[in-house]
CSV table of C-alpha atoms in Angstrom, one decimal:
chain,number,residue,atom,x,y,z
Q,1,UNK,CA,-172.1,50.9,0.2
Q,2,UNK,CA,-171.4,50.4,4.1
Q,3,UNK,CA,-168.8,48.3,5.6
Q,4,UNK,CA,-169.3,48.8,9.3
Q,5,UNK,CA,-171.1,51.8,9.4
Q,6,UNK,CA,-168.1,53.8,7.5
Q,7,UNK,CA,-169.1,55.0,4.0
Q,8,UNK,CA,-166.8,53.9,1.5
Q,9,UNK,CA,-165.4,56.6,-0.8
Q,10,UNK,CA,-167.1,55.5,-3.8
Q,11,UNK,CA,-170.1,55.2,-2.3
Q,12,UNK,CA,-173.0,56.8,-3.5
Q,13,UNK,CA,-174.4,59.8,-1.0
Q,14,UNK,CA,-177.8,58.7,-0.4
Q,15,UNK,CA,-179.3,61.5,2.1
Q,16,UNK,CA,-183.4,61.0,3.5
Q,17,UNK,CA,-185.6,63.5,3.3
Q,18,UNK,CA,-188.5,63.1,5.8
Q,19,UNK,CA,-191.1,65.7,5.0
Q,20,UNK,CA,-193.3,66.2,7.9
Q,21,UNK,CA,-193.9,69.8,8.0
Q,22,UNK,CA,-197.9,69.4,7.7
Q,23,UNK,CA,-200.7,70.4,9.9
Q,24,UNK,CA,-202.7,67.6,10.0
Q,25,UNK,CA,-206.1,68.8,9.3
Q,26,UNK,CA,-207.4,65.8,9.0
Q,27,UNK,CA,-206.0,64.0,11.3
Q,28,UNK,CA,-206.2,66.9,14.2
Q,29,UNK,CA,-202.8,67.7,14.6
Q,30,UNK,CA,-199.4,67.5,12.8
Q,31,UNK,CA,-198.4,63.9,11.9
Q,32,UNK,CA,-194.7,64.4,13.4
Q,33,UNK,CA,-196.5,64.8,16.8
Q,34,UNK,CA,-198.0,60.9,16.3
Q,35,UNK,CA,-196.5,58.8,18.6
Q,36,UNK,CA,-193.8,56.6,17.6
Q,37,UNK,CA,-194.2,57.6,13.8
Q,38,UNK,CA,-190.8,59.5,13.6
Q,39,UNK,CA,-188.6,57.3,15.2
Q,40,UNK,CA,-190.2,54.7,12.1
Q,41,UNK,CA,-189.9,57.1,9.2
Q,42,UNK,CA,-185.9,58.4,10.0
Q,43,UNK,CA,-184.9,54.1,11.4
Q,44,UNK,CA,-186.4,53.5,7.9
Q,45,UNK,CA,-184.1,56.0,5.6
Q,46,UNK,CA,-181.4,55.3,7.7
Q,47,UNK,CA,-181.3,51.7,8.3
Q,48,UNK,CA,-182.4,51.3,4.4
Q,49,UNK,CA,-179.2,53.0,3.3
Q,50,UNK,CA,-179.3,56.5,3.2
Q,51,UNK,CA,-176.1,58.4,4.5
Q,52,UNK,CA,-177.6,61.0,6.2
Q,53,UNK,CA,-181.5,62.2,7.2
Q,54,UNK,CA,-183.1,65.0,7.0
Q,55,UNK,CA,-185.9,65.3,8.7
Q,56,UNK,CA,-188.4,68.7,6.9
Q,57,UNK,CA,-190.7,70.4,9.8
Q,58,UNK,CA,-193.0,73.2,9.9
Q,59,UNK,CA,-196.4,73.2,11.7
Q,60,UNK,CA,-194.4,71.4,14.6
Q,61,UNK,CA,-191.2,71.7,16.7
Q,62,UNK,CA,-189.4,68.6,17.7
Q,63,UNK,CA,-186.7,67.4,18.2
Q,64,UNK,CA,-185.0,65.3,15.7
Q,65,UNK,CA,-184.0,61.8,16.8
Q,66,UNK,CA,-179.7,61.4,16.7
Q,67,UNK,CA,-177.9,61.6,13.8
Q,68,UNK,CA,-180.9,63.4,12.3
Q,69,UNK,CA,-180.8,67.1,10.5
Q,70,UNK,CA,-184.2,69.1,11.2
Q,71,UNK,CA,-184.4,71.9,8.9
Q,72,UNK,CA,-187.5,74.2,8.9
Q,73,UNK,CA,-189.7,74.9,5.9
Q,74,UNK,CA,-190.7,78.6,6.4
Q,75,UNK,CA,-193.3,78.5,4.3
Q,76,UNK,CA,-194.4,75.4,4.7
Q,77,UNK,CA,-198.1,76.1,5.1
Q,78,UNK,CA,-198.1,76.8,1.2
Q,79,UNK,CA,-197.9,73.2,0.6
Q,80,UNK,CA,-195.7,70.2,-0.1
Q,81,UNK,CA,-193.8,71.6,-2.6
Q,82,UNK,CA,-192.1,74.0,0.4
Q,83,UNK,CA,-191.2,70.8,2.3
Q,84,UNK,CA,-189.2,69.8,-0.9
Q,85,UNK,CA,-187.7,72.8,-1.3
Q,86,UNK,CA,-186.5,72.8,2.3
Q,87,UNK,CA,-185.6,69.0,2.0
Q,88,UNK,CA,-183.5,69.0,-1.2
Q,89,UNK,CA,-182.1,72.2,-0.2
Q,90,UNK,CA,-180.2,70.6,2.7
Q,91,UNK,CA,-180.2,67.5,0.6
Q,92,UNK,CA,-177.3,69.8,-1.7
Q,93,UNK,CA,-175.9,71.3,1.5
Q,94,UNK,CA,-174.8,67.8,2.8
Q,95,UNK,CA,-173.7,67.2,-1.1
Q,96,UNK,CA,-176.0,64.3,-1.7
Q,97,UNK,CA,-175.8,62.2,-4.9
Q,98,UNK,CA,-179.6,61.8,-5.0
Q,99,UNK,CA,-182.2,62.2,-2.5
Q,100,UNK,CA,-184.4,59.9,-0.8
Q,101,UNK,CA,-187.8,61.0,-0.5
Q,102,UNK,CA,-190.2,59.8,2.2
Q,103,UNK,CA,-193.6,60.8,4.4
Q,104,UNK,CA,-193.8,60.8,7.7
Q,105,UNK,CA,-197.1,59.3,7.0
Q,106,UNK,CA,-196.9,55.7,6.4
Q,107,UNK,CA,-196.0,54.3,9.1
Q,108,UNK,CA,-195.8,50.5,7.8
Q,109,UNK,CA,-193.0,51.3,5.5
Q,110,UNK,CA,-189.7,50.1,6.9
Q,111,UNK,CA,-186.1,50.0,6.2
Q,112,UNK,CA,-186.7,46.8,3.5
Q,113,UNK,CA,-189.0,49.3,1.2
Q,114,UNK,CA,-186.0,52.3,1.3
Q,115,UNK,CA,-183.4,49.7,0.3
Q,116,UNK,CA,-185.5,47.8,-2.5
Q,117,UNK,CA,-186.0,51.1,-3.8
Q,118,UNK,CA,-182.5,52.3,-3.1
Q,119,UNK,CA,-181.3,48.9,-4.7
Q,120,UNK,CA,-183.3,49.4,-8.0
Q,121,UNK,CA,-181.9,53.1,-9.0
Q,122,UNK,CA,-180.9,52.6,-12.6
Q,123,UNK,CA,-179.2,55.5,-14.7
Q,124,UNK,CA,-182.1,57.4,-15.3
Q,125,UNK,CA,-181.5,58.4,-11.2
Q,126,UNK,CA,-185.1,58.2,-10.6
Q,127,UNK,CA,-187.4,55.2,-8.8
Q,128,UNK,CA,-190.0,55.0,-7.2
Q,129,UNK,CA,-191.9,52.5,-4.3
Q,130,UNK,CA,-195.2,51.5,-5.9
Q,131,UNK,CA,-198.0,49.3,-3.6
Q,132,UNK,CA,-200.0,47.7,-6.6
Q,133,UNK,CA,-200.7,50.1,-9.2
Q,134,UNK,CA,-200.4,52.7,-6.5
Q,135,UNK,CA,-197.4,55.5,-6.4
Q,136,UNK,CA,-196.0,55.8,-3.3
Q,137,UNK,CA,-193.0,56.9,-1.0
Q,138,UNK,CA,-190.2,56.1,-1.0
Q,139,UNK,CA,-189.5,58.6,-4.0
Q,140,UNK,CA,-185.5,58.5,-5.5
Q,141,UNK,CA,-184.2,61.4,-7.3
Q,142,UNK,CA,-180.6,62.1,-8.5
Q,143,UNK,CA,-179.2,65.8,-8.1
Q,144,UNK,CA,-179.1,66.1,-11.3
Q,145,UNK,CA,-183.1,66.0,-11.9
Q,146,UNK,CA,-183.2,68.2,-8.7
Q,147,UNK,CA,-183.6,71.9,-11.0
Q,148,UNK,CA,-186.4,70.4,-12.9
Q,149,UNK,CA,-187.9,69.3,-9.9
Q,150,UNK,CA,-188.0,72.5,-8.5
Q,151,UNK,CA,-189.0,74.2,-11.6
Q,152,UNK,CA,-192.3,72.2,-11.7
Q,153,UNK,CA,-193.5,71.9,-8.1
Q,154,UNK,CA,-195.9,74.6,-6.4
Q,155,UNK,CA,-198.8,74.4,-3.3
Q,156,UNK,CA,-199.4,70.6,-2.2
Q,157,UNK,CA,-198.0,69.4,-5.7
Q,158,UNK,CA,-194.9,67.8,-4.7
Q,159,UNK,CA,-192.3,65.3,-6.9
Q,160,UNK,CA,-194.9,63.8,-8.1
Q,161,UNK,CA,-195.6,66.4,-10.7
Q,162,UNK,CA,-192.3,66.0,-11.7
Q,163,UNK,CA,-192.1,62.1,-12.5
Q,164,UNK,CA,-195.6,61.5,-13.8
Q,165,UNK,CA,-195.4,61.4,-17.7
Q,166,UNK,CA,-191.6,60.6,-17.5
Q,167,UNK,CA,-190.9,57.3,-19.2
Q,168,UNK,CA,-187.6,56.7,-17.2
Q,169,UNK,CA,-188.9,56.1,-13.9
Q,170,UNK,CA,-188.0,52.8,-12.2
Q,171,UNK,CA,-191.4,51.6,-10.8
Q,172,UNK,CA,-190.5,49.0,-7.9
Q,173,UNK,CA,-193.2,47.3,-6.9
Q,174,UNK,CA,-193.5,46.9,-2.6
Q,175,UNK,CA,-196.9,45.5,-2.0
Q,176,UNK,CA,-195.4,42.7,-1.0
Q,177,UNK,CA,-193.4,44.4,1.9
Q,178,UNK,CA,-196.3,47.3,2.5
Q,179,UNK,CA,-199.4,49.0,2.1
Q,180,UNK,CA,-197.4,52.3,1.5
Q,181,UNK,CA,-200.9,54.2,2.3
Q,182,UNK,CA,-201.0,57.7,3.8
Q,183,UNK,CA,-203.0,58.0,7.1
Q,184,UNK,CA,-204.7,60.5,6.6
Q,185,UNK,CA,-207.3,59.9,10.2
Q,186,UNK,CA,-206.5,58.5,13.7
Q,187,UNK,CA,-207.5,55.0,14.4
């Protein structure tokens, strides 16, 4: 995969895509704004093997850590489903084989979660980090499930919608390295 930090040719194109274009209702202000948080999420896509990141924004500006690609979701107060549009859009730009889903939102998940999950890809192209019996993020999806994809999500209804009732789904289990759980409230 990486030899040095030089992509070998063969190599599978692995890009991140951090969505963290949310308001933050609940929590009182957009997620991306939480200290520390996006410097975990993008170390964790990158340093779990993904080529490139892209990191999806919307109710907030910042700027994106080095080596990171922010792209805006211009409608991304319709829902999730615009952040994955945004994301996989550049995802294609940058030629990905697959793209690496992941919140901004989980803060305990590190680089060891994105490279189990990475690791366990089979050739259905799709896997997913579960915590238990719980679905989670990171979310793996090949390019060429990426028109499906699309076709299916709308408002906060993300991949999700997508992969449940598929049968091909690699379901890797990462209780053991994380809770994987949103937080959704400070403190």
């Amino acid at each position: 995969m990486h030899h040095g930090g030089v992509r070998l040719p063969d190599s599978p194109r692995h890009v991140g895509v951090l969505l963290a274009a949310g308001a933050g209702r609940r929590y009182g202000k957009p997620k991306v704004l939480v200290e520390g948080w996006l410097e975990i999420a993008t170390g964790a896509l990158r340093d779990g093997g993904c080529t490139d990141v892209v990191l999806v924004l919307g109710a907030a500006d910042v700027a994106a850590p080095a080596g990171v690609t922010a792209v805006t979701a211009p409608l991304w107060y319709q829902g999730l489903s615009e952040s994955v549009r945004a994301g996989l859009a550049e995802a294609d730009r940058l030629r990905a084989d697959d793209a690496v889903l992941h919140v901004i939102d989980t803060p305990d998940v590190g680089a060891d979660v994105v490279a189990r999950v990475l690791g366990r890809v089979t050739g259905s192209g799709l896997a997913r980090a579960y915590f238990g019996d719980r679905p989670g993020h990171p979310v793996v999806i090949a390019r060429r499930h990426w028109p499906d994809v699309l076709a299916r999500i709308s408002g906060d209804q993300g991949a999700g919608s997508y992969l449940r009732g598929r049968h091909d789904v690699e379901i890797v289990d990462c209780s053991d390295l994380a809770g994987g759980q949103d937080v959704d409230e400070p403190g």
